[in-house]
mmCIF file with all atom_site columns, C-alpha atoms in Angstrom:
data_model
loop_
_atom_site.group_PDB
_atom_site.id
_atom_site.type_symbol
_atom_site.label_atom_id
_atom_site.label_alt_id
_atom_site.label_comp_id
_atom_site.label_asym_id
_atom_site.label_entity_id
_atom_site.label_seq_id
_atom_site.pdbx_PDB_ins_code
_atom_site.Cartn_x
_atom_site.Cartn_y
_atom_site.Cartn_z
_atom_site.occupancy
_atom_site.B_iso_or_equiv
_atom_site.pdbx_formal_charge
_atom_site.auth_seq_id
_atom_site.auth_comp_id
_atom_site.auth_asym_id
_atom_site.auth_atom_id
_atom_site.pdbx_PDB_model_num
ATOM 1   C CA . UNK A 1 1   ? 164.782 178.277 112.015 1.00 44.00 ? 65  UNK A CA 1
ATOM 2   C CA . UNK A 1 2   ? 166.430 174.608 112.916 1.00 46.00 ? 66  UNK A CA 1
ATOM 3   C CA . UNK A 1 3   ? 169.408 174.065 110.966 1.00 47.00 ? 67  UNK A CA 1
ATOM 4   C CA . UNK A 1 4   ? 169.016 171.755 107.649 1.00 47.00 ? 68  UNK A CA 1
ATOM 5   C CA . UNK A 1 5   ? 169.671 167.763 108.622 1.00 49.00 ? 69  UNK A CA 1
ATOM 6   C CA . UNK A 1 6   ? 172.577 166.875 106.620 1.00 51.00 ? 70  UNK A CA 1
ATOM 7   C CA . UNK A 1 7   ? 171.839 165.742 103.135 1.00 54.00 ? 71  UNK A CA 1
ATOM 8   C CA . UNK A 1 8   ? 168.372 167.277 103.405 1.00 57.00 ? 72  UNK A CA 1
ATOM 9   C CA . UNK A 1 9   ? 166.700 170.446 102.606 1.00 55.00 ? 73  UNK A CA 1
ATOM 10  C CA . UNK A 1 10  ? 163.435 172.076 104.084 1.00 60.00 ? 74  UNK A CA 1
ATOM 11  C CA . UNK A 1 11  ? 160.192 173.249 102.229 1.00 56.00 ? 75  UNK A CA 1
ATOM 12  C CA . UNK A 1 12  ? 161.327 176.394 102.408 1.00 51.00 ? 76  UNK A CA 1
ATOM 13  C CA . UNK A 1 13  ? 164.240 176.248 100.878 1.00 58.00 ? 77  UNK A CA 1
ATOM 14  C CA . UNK A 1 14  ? 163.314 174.152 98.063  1.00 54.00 ? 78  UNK A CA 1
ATOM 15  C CA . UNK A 1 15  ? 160.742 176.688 97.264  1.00 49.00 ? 79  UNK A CA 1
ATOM 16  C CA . UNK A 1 16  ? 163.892 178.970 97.351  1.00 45.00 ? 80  UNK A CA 1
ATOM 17  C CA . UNK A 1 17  ? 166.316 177.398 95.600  1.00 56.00 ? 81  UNK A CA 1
ATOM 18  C CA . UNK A 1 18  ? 165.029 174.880 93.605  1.00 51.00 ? 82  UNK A CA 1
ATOM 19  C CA . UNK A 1 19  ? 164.382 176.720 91.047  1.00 51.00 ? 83  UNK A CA 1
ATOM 20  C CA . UNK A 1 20  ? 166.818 176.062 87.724  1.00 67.00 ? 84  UNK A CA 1
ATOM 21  C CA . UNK A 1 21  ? 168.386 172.987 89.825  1.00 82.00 ? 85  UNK A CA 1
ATOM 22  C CA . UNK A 1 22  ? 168.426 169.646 88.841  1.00 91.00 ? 86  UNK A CA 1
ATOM 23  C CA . UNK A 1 23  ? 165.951 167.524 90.573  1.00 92.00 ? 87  UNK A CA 1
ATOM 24  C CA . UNK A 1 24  ? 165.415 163.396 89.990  1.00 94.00 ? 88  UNK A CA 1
ATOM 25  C CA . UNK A 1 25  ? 162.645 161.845 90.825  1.00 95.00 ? 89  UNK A CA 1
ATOM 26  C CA . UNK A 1 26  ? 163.424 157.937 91.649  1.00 96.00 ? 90  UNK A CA 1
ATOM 27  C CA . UNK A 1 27  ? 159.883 155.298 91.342  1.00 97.00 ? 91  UNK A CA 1
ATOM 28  C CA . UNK A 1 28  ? 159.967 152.192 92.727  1.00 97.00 ? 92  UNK A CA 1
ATOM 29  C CA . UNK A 1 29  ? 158.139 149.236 94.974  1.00 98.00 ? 93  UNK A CA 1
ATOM 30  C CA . UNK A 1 30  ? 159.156 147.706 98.099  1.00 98.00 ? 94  UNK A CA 1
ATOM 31  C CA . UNK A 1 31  ? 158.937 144.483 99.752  1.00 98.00 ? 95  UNK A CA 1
ATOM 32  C CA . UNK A 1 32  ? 158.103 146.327 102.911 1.00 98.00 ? 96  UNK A CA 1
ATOM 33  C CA . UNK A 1 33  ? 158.253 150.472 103.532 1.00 98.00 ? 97  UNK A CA 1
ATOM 34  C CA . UNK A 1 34  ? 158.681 149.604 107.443 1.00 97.00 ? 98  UNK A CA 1
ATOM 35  C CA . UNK A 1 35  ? 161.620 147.768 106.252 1.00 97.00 ? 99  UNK A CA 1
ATOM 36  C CA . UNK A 1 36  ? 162.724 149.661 103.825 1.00 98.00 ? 100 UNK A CA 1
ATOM 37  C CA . UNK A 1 37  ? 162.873 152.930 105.642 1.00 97.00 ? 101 UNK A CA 1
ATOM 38  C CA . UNK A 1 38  ? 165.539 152.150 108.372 1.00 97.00 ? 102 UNK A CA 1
ATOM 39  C CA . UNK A 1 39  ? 167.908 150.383 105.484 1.00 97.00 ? 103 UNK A CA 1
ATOM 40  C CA . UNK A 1 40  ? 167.238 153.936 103.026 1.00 97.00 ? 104 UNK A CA 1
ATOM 41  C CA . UNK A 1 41  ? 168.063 156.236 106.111 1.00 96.00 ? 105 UNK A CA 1
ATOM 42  C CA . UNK A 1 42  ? 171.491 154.150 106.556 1.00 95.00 ? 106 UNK A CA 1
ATOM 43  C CA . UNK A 1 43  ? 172.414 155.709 103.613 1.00 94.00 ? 107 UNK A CA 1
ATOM 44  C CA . UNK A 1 44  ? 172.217 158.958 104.074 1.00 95.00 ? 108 UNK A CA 1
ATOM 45  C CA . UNK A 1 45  ? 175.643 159.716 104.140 1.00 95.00 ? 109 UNK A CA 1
ATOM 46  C CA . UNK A 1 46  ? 176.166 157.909 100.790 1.00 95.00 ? 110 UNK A CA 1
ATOM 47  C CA . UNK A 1 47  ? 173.236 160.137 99.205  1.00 95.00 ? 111 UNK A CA 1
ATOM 48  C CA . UNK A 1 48  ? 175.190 163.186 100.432 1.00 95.00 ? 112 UNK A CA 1
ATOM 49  C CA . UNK A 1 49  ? 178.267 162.476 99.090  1.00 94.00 ? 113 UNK A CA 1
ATOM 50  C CA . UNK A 1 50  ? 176.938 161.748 96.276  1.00 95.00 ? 114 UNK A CA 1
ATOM 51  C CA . UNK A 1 51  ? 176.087 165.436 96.335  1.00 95.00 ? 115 UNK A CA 1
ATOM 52  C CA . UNK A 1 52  ? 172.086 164.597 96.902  1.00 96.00 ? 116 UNK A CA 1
ATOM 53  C CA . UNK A 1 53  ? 169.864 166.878 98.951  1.00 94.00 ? 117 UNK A CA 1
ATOM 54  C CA . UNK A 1 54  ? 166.479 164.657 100.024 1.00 94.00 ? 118 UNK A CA 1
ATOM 55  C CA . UNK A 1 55  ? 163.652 166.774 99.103  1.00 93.00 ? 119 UNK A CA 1
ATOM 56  C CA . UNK A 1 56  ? 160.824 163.730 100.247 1.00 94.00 ? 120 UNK A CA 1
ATOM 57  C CA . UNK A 1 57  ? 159.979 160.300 99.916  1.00 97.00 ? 121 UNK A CA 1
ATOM 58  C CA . UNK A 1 58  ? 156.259 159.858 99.162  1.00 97.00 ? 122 UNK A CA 1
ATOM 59  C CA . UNK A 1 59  ? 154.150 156.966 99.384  1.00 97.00 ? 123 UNK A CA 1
ATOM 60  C CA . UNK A 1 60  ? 151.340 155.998 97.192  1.00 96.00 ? 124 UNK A CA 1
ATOM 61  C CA . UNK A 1 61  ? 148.027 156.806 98.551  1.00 96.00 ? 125 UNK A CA 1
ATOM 62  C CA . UNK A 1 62  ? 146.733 153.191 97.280  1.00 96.00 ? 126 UNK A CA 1
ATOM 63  C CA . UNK A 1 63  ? 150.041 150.894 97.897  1.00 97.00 ? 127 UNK A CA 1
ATOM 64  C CA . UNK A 1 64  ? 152.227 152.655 100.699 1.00 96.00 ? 128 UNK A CA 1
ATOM 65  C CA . UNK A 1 65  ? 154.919 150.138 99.413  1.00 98.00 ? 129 UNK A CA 1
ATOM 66  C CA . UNK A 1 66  ? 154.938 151.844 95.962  1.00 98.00 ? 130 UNK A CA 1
ATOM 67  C CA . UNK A 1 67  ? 157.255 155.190 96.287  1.00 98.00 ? 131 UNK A CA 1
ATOM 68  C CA . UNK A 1 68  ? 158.729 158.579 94.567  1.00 97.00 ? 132 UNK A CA 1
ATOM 69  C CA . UNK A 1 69  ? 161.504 159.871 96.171  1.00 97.00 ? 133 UNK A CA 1
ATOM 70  C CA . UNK A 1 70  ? 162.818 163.261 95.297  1.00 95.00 ? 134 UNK A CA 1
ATOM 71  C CA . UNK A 1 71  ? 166.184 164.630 95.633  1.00 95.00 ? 135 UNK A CA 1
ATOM 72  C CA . UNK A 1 72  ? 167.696 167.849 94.196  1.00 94.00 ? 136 UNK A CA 1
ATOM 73  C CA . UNK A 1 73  ? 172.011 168.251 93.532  1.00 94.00 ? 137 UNK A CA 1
ATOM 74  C CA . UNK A 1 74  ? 174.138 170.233 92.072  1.00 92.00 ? 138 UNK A CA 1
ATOM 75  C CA . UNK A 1 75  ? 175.814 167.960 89.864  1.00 92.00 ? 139 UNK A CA 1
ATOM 76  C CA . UNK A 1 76  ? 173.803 165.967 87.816  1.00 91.00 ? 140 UNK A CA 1
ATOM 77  C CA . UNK A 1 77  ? 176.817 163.819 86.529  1.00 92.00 ? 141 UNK A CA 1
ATOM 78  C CA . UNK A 1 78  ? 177.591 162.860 89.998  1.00 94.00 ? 142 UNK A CA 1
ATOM 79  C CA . UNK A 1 79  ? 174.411 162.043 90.785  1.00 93.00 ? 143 UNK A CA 1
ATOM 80  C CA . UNK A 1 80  ? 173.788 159.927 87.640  1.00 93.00 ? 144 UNK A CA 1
ATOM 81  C CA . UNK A 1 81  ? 176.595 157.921 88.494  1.00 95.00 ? 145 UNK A CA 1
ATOM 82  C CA . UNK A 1 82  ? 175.478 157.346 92.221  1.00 95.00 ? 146 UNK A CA 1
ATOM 83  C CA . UNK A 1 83  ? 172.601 156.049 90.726  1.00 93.00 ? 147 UNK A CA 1
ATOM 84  C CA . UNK A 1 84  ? 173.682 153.613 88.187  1.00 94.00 ? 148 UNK A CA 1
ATOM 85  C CA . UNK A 1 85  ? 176.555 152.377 90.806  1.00 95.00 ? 149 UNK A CA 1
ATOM 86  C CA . UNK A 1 86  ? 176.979 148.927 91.573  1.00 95.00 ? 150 UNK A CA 1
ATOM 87  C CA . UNK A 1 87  ? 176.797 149.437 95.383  1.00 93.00 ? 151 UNK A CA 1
ATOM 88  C CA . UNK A 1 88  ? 173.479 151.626 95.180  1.00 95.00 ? 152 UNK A CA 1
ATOM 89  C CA . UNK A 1 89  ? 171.806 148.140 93.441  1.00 95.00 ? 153 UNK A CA 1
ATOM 90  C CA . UNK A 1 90  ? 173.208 146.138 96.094  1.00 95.00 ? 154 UNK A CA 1
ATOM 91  C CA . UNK A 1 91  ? 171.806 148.388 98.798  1.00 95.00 ? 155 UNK A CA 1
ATOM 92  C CA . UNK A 1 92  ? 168.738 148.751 97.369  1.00 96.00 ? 156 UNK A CA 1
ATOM 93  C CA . UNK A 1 93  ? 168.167 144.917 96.737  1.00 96.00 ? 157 UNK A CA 1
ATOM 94  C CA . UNK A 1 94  ? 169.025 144.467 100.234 1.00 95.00 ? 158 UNK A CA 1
ATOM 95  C CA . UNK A 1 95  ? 166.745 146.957 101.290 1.00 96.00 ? 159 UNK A CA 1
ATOM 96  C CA . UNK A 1 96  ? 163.980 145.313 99.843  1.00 97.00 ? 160 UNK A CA 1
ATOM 97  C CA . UNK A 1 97  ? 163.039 147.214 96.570  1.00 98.00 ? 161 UNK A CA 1
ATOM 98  C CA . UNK A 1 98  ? 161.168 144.657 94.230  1.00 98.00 ? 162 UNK A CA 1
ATOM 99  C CA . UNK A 1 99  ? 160.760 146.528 91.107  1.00 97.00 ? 163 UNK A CA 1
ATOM 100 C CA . UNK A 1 100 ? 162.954 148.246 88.915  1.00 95.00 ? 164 UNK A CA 1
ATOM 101 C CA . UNK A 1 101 ? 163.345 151.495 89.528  1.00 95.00 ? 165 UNK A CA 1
ATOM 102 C CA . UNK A 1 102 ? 162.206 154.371 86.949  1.00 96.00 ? 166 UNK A CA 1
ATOM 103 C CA . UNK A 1 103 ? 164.470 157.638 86.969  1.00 94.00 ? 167 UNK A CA 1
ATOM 104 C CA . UNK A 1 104 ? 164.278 160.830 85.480  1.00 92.00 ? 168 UNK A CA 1
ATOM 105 C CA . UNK A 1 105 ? 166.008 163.976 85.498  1.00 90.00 ? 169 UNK A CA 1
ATOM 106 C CA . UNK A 1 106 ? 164.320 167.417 85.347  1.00 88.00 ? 170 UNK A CA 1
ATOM 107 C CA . UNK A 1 107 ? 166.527 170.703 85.164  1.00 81.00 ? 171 UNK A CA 1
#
């Protein structure tokens, strides 16, 4: 079995360990997803730290610019406030993201 890619977690393991863990779900549109990708994936490292573990990004079957990404953590405090930081709505606005994103929280 290859080794988990930092800030990332396979199928498998989600089906695992997911169970009972926080998960958010994060909706929102892009400018362009061939933009968009490359600026998302620069972040990685921010994600992690932020104590997030990338369970997919998923594009709309109709609009491929309209996405849900899913990411599961152990702290749900810490990875509210990633997500209502400053420098998250910077990045994202630079990334491209057009719409405001929707959020939720399932434990």
């Amino acid at each position: 079995m290859a080794p988990p890619v930092l800030g990332c977690i396979s199928k498998r393991q989600l089906i695992l360990e997911s169970f009972g863990m926080p998960t958010l779900f994060l909706k929102h549109k892009v400018k362009s997803y061939d933009s968009w990708r490359p600026a998302y994936d620069r972040h990685l490292v921010a994600r992690a730290q932020a104590g997030l573990r990338e369970v997919g990004v998923f594009r709309d079957a109709k609009d491929s610019n309209d996405l849900l990404i899913v990411w599961t953590t152990d702290d749900l405090g810490q990875a509210k406030s990633f997500l209502n930081s400053l420098e998250l709505k910077s990045k994202m606005k630079e990334a491209g993201v057009v719409s405001e994103p929707e959020v939720w929280f399932a434990e």
